[in-house]
Short mmCIF file of C-alpha atoms in Angstrom, two decimals:
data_model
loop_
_atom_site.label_atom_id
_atom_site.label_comp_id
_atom_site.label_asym_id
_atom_site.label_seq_id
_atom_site.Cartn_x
_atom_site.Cartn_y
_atom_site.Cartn_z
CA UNK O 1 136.19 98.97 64.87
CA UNK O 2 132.48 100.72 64.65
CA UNK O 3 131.33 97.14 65.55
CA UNK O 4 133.72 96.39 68.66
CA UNK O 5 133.06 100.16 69.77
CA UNK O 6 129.11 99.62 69.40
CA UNK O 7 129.31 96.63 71.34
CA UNK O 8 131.84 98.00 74.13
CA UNK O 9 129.14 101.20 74.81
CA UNK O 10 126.26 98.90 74.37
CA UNK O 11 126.92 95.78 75.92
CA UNK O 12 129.15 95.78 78.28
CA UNK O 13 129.78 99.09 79.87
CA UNK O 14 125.94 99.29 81.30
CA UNK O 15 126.78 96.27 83.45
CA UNK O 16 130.08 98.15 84.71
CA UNK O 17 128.16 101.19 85.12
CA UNK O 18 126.01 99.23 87.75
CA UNK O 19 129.05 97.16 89.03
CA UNK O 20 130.71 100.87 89.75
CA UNK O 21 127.82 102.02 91.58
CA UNK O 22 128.03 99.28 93.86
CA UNK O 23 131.66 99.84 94.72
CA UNK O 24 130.84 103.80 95.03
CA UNK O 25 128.25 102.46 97.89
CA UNK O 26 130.71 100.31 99.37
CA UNK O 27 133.05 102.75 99.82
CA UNK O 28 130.79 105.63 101.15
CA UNK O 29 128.91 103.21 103.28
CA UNK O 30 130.71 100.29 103.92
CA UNK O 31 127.80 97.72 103.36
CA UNK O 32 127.55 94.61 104.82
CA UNK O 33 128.50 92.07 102.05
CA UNK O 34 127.38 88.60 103.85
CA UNK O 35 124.10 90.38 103.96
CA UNK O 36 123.96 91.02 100.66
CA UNK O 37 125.23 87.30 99.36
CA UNK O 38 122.05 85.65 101.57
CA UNK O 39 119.72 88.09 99.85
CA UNK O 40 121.10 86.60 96.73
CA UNK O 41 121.72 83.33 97.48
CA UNK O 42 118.42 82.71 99.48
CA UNK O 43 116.06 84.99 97.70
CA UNK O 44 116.43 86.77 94.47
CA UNK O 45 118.40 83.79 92.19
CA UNK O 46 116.17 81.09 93.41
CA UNK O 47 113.25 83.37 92.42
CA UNK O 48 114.40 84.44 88.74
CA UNK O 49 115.30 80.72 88.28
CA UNK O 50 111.91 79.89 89.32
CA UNK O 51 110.42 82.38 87.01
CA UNK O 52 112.85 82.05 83.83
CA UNK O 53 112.43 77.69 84.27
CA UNK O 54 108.60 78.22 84.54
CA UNK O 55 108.17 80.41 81.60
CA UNK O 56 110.84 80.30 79.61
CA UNK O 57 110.04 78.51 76.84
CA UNK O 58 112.70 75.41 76.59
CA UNK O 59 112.01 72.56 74.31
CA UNK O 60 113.60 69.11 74.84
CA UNK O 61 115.63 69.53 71.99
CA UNK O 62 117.61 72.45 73.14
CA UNK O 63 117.65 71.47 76.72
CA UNK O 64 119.14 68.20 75.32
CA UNK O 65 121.93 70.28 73.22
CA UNK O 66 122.94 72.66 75.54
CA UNK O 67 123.18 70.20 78.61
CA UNK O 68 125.35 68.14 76.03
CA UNK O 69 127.30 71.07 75.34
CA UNK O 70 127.66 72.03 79.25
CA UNK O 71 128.56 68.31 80.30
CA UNK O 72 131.82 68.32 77.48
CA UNK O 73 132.72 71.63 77.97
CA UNK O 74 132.69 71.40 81.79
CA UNK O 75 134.96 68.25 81.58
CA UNK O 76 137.57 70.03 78.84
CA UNK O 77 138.26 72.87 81.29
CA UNK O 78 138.45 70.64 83.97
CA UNK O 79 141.15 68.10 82.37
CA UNK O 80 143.24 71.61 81.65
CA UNK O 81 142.77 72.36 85.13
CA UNK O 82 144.25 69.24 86.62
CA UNK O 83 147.07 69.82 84.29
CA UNK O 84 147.45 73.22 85.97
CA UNK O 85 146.96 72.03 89.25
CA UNK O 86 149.19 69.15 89.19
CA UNK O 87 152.13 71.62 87.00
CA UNK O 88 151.88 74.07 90.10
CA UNK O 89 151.64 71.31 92.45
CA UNK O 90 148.66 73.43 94.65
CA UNK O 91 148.21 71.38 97.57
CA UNK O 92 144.89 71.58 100.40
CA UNK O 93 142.73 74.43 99.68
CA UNK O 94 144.72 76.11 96.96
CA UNK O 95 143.62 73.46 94.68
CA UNK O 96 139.56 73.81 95.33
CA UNK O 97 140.23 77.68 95.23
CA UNK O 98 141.67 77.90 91.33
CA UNK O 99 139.34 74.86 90.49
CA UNK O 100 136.61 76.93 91.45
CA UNK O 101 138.06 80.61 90.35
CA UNK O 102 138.07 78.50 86.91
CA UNK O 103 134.88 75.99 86.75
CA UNK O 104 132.51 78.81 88.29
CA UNK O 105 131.16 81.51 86.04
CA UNK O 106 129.60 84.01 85.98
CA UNK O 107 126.09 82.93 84.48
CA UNK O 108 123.71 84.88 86.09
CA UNK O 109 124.40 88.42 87.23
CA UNK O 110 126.22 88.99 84.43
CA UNK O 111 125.76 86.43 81.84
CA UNK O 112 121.95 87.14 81.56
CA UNK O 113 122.31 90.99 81.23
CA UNK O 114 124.93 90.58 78.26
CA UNK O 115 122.98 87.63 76.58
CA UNK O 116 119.82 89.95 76.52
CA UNK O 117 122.49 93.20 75.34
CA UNK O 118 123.85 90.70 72.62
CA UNK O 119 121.46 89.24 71.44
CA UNK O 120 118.36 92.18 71.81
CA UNK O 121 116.30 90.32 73.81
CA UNK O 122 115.87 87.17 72.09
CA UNK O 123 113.91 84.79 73.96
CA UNK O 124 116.32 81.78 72.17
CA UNK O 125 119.16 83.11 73.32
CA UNK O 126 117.53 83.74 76.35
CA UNK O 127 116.48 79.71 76.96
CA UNK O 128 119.76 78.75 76.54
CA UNK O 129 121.23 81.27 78.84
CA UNK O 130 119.11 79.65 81.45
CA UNK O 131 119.93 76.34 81.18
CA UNK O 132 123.63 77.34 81.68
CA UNK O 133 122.67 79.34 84.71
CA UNK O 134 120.86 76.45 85.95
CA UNK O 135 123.86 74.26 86.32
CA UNK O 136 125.94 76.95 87.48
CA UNK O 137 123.16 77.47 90.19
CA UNK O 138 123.87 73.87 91.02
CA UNK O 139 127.67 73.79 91.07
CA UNK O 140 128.63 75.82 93.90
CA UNK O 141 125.72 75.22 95.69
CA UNK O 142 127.02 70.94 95.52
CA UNK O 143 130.23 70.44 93.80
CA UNK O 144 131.76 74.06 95.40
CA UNK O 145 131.32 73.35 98.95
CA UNK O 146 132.54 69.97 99.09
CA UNK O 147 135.58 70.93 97.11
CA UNK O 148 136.14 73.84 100.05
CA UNK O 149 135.76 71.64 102.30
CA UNK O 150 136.83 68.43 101.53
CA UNK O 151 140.39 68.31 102.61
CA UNK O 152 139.21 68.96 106.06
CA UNK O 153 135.95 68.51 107.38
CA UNK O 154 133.27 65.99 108.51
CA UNK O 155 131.34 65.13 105.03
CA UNK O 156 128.01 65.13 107.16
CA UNK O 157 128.62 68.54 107.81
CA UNK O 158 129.37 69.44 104.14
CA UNK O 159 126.09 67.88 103.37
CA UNK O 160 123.85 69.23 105.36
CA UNK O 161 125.22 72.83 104.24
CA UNK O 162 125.16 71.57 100.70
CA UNK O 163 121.41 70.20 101.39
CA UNK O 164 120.33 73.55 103.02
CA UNK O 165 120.45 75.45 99.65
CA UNK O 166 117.21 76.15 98.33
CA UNK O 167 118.41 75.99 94.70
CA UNK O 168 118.26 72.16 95.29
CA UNK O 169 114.90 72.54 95.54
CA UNK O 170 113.61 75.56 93.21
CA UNK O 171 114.86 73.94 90.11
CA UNK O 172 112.65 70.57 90.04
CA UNK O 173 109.96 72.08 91.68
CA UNK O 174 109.70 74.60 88.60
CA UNK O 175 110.25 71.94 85.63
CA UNK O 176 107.74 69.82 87.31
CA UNK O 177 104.92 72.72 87.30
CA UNK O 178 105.86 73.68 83.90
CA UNK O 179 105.70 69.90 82.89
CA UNK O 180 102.20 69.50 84.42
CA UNK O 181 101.34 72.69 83.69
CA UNK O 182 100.69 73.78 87.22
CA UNK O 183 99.06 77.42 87.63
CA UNK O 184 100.86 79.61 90.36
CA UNK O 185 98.26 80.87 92.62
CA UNK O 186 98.53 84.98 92.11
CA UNK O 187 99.29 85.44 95.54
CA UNK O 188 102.76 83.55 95.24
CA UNK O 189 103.50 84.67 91.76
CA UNK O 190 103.27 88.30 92.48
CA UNK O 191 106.19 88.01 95.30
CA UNK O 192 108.41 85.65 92.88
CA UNK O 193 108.08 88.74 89.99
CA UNK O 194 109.16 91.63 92.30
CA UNK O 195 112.26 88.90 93.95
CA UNK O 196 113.23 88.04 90.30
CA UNK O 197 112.93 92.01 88.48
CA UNK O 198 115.25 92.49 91.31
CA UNK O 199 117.68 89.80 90.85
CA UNK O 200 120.06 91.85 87.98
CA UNK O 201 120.20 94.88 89.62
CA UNK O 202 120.64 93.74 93.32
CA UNK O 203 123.64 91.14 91.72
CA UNK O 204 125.60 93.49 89.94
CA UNK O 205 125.53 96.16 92.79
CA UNK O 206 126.39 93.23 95.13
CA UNK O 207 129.14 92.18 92.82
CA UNK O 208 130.05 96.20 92.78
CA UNK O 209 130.23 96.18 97.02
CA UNK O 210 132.57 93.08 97.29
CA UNK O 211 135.00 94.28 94.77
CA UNK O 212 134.65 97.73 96.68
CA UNK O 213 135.60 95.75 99.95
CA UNK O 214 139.15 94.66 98.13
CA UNK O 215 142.14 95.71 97.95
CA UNK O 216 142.96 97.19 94.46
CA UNK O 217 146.19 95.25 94.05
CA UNK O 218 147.46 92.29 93.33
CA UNK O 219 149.36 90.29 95.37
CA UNK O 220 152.46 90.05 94.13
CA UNK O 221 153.04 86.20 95.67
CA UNK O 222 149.52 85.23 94.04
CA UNK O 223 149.95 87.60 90.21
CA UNK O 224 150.85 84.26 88.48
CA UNK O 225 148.11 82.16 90.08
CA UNK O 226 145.38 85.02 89.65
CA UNK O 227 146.65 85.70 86.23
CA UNK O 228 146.65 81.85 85.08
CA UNK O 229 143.10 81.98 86.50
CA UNK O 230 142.03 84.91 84.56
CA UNK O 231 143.50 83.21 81.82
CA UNK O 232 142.14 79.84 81.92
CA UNK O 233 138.47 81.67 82.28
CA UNK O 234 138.31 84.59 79.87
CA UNK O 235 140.66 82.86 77.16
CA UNK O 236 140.79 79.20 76.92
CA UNK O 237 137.37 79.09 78.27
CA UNK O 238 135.56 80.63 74.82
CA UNK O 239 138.35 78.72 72.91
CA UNK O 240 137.12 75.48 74.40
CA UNK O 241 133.47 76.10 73.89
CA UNK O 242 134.05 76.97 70.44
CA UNK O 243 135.63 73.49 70.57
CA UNK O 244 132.37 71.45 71.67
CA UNK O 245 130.29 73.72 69.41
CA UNK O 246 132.54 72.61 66.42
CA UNK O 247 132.62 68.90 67.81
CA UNK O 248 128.94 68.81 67.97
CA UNK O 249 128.20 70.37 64.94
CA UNK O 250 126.11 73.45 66.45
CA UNK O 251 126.19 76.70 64.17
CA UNK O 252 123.74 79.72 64.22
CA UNK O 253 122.54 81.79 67.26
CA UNK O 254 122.70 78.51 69.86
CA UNK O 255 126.19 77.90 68.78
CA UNK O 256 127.31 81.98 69.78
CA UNK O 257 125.00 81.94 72.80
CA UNK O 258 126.82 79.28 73.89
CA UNK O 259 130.46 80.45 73.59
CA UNK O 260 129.31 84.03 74.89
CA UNK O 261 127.98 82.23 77.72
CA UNK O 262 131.36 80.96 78.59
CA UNK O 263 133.20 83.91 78.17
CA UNK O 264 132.22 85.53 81.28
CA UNK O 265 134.58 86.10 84.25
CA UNK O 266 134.32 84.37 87.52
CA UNK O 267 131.36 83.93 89.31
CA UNK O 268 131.15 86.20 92.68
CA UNK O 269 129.92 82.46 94.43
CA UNK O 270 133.70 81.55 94.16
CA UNK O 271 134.07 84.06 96.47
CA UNK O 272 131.43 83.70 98.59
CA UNK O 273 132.40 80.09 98.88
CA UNK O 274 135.80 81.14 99.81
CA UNK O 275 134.77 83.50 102.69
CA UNK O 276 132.08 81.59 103.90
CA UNK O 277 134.38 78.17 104.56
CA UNK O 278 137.55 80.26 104.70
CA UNK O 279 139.33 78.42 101.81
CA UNK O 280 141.76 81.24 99.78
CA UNK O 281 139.76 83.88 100.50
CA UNK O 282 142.39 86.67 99.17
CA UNK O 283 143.19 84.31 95.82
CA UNK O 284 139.18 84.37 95.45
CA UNK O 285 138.61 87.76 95.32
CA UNK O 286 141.10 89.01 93.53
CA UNK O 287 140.74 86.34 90.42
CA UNK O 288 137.03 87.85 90.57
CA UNK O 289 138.66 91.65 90.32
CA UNK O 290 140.68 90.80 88.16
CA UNK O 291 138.63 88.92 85.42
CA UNK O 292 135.77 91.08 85.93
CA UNK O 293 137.97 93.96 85.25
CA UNK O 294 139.40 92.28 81.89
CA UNK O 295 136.22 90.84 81.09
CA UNK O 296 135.45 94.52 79.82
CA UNK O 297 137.84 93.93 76.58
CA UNK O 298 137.98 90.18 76.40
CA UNK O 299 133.72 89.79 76.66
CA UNK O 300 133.59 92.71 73.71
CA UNK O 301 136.34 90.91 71.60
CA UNK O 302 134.34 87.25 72.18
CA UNK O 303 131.26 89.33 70.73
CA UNK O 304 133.10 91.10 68.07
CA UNK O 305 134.47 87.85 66.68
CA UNK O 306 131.36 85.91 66.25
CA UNK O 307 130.01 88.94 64.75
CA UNK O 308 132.28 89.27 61.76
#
């Protein structure tokens, strides 16, 4: 218990510590939450993916593994989603919104912060973390809004939006100057270190401010889909990575890196992809309260495990 206790003060209360702040500020000041989603969406994350692609240091090898890894595991959770979907028989939007509350994880705002808690900073750990935030960059930024949208609007429209996201762009751009080893003139670098340094903080406090613009209750006509949700993502989601990292023989640091990576609740983009095209917006945000919340025991227990 010394071990799960460590890990709980260590690893995982600092990020609620900053999550609570932002719902403190959201409830004294009533901040303006689209506000803070562009800032993230638009600035910060395509600046610390810019910085962490550029000079991280990611060999072909593990960039090779880990997309391996991502490509089977994203595929597993989807085939137990369709069995979900199709059980419940979700119909229109309902069926993007627990696809999405499911497929899209929380990678970056708080995935990063607990890989560097976990794993003290290791710059391994670290590499792999960013690949995995890389393709859940791309996801709801491609896959998310055409799944919002599909049912019902024009796909030229849903492409345009989807081509309008400077994520797109940012990744290629930044494996194609660390490929050719092309210098960042000082002048732009500067900027894309104070964006990034403020990527973690700005995150969790805007993750803090949306759950502090909730209701804190559930639904009582949406507690089974919001609990099969939470369920599907903290649970069967580190069971099924362990899965591919059995089935592909991975052991050692890459192999828990990867299965902490997965265990993280539901990515605050679900959300904003659910407000923004108005697709579920109430299932949305409470599957994100609601795993983040549990995410507190379930996270430490996924840590604790590949401990002992």
């Amino acid at each position: 218990m010394t071990i799960f206790w460590h890990i709980l003060m260590n690893n995982v209360l600092p990020l609620s510590v900053m999550i609570a702040i932002g719902v403190v500020m959201m409830r004294a000041f009533h901040l303006d939450i689209k506000t803070l989603s562009k800032l993230n969406f638009y600035v910060f994350s395509p600046a610390i993916i810019f910085k962490l692609l550029y000079t991280t240091n990611i060999t072909l090898g593990v960039m090779g593994k880990v997309l391996l890894f991502f490509v089977l595991f994203m595929a597993l959770q989807y085939a137990v989603l369709e069995v979900v979907v199709r059980l419940r028989r979700y119909q229109g939007g309902m069926r993007a919104a627990m696809r999405n509350s499911v497929l899209f994880y929380n990678s970056a705002n708080y995935g990063i912060p607990i890989n560097q808690l976990a794993f003290s900073g290791n710059p391994d750990t670290l590499a792999i973390q960013v690949i995995v935030m890389m393709m859940q960059s791309l996801l709801p930024n491609t896959y998310g809004i055409y799944s919002v949208n599909a049912h019902r609007s024009d796909l030229r429209a849903v492409w345009r939006t989807i081509l309008s996201m400077p994520i797109l762009y940012v990744i290629p751009i930044a494996l194609l100057m660390r490929g050719f080893a092309v210098p960042v003139p000082q002048f732009v670098e500067t900027p894309i270190d104070y964006m990034a340094d403020a990527f973690i903080g700005t995150a969790l406090l805007t993750l803090g401010v949306q759950l502090g613009s909730m209701k804190w209750r559930i639904n009582r006509s949406l507690l089974t889909d919001v609990g099969l949700s939470c369920c599907l993502r903290l649970l069967a989601g580190p069971a099924l990575a362990a899965l591919v990292v059995w089935a592909l023989g991975i052991d050692g640091l890459m192999a828990a890196a990867l299965i902490v990576s997965s265990a993280v609740p539901t990515s605050l983009s679900s959300v904003l992809l659910a407000v923004e095209f108005d697709n579920e917006p109430e299932f949305s945000s409470q599957a994100v309260f609601l795993s983040t919340l549990l995410s507190v025991v379930s996270v430490t227990l996924v840590i604790f495990m590949l401990q002992i």
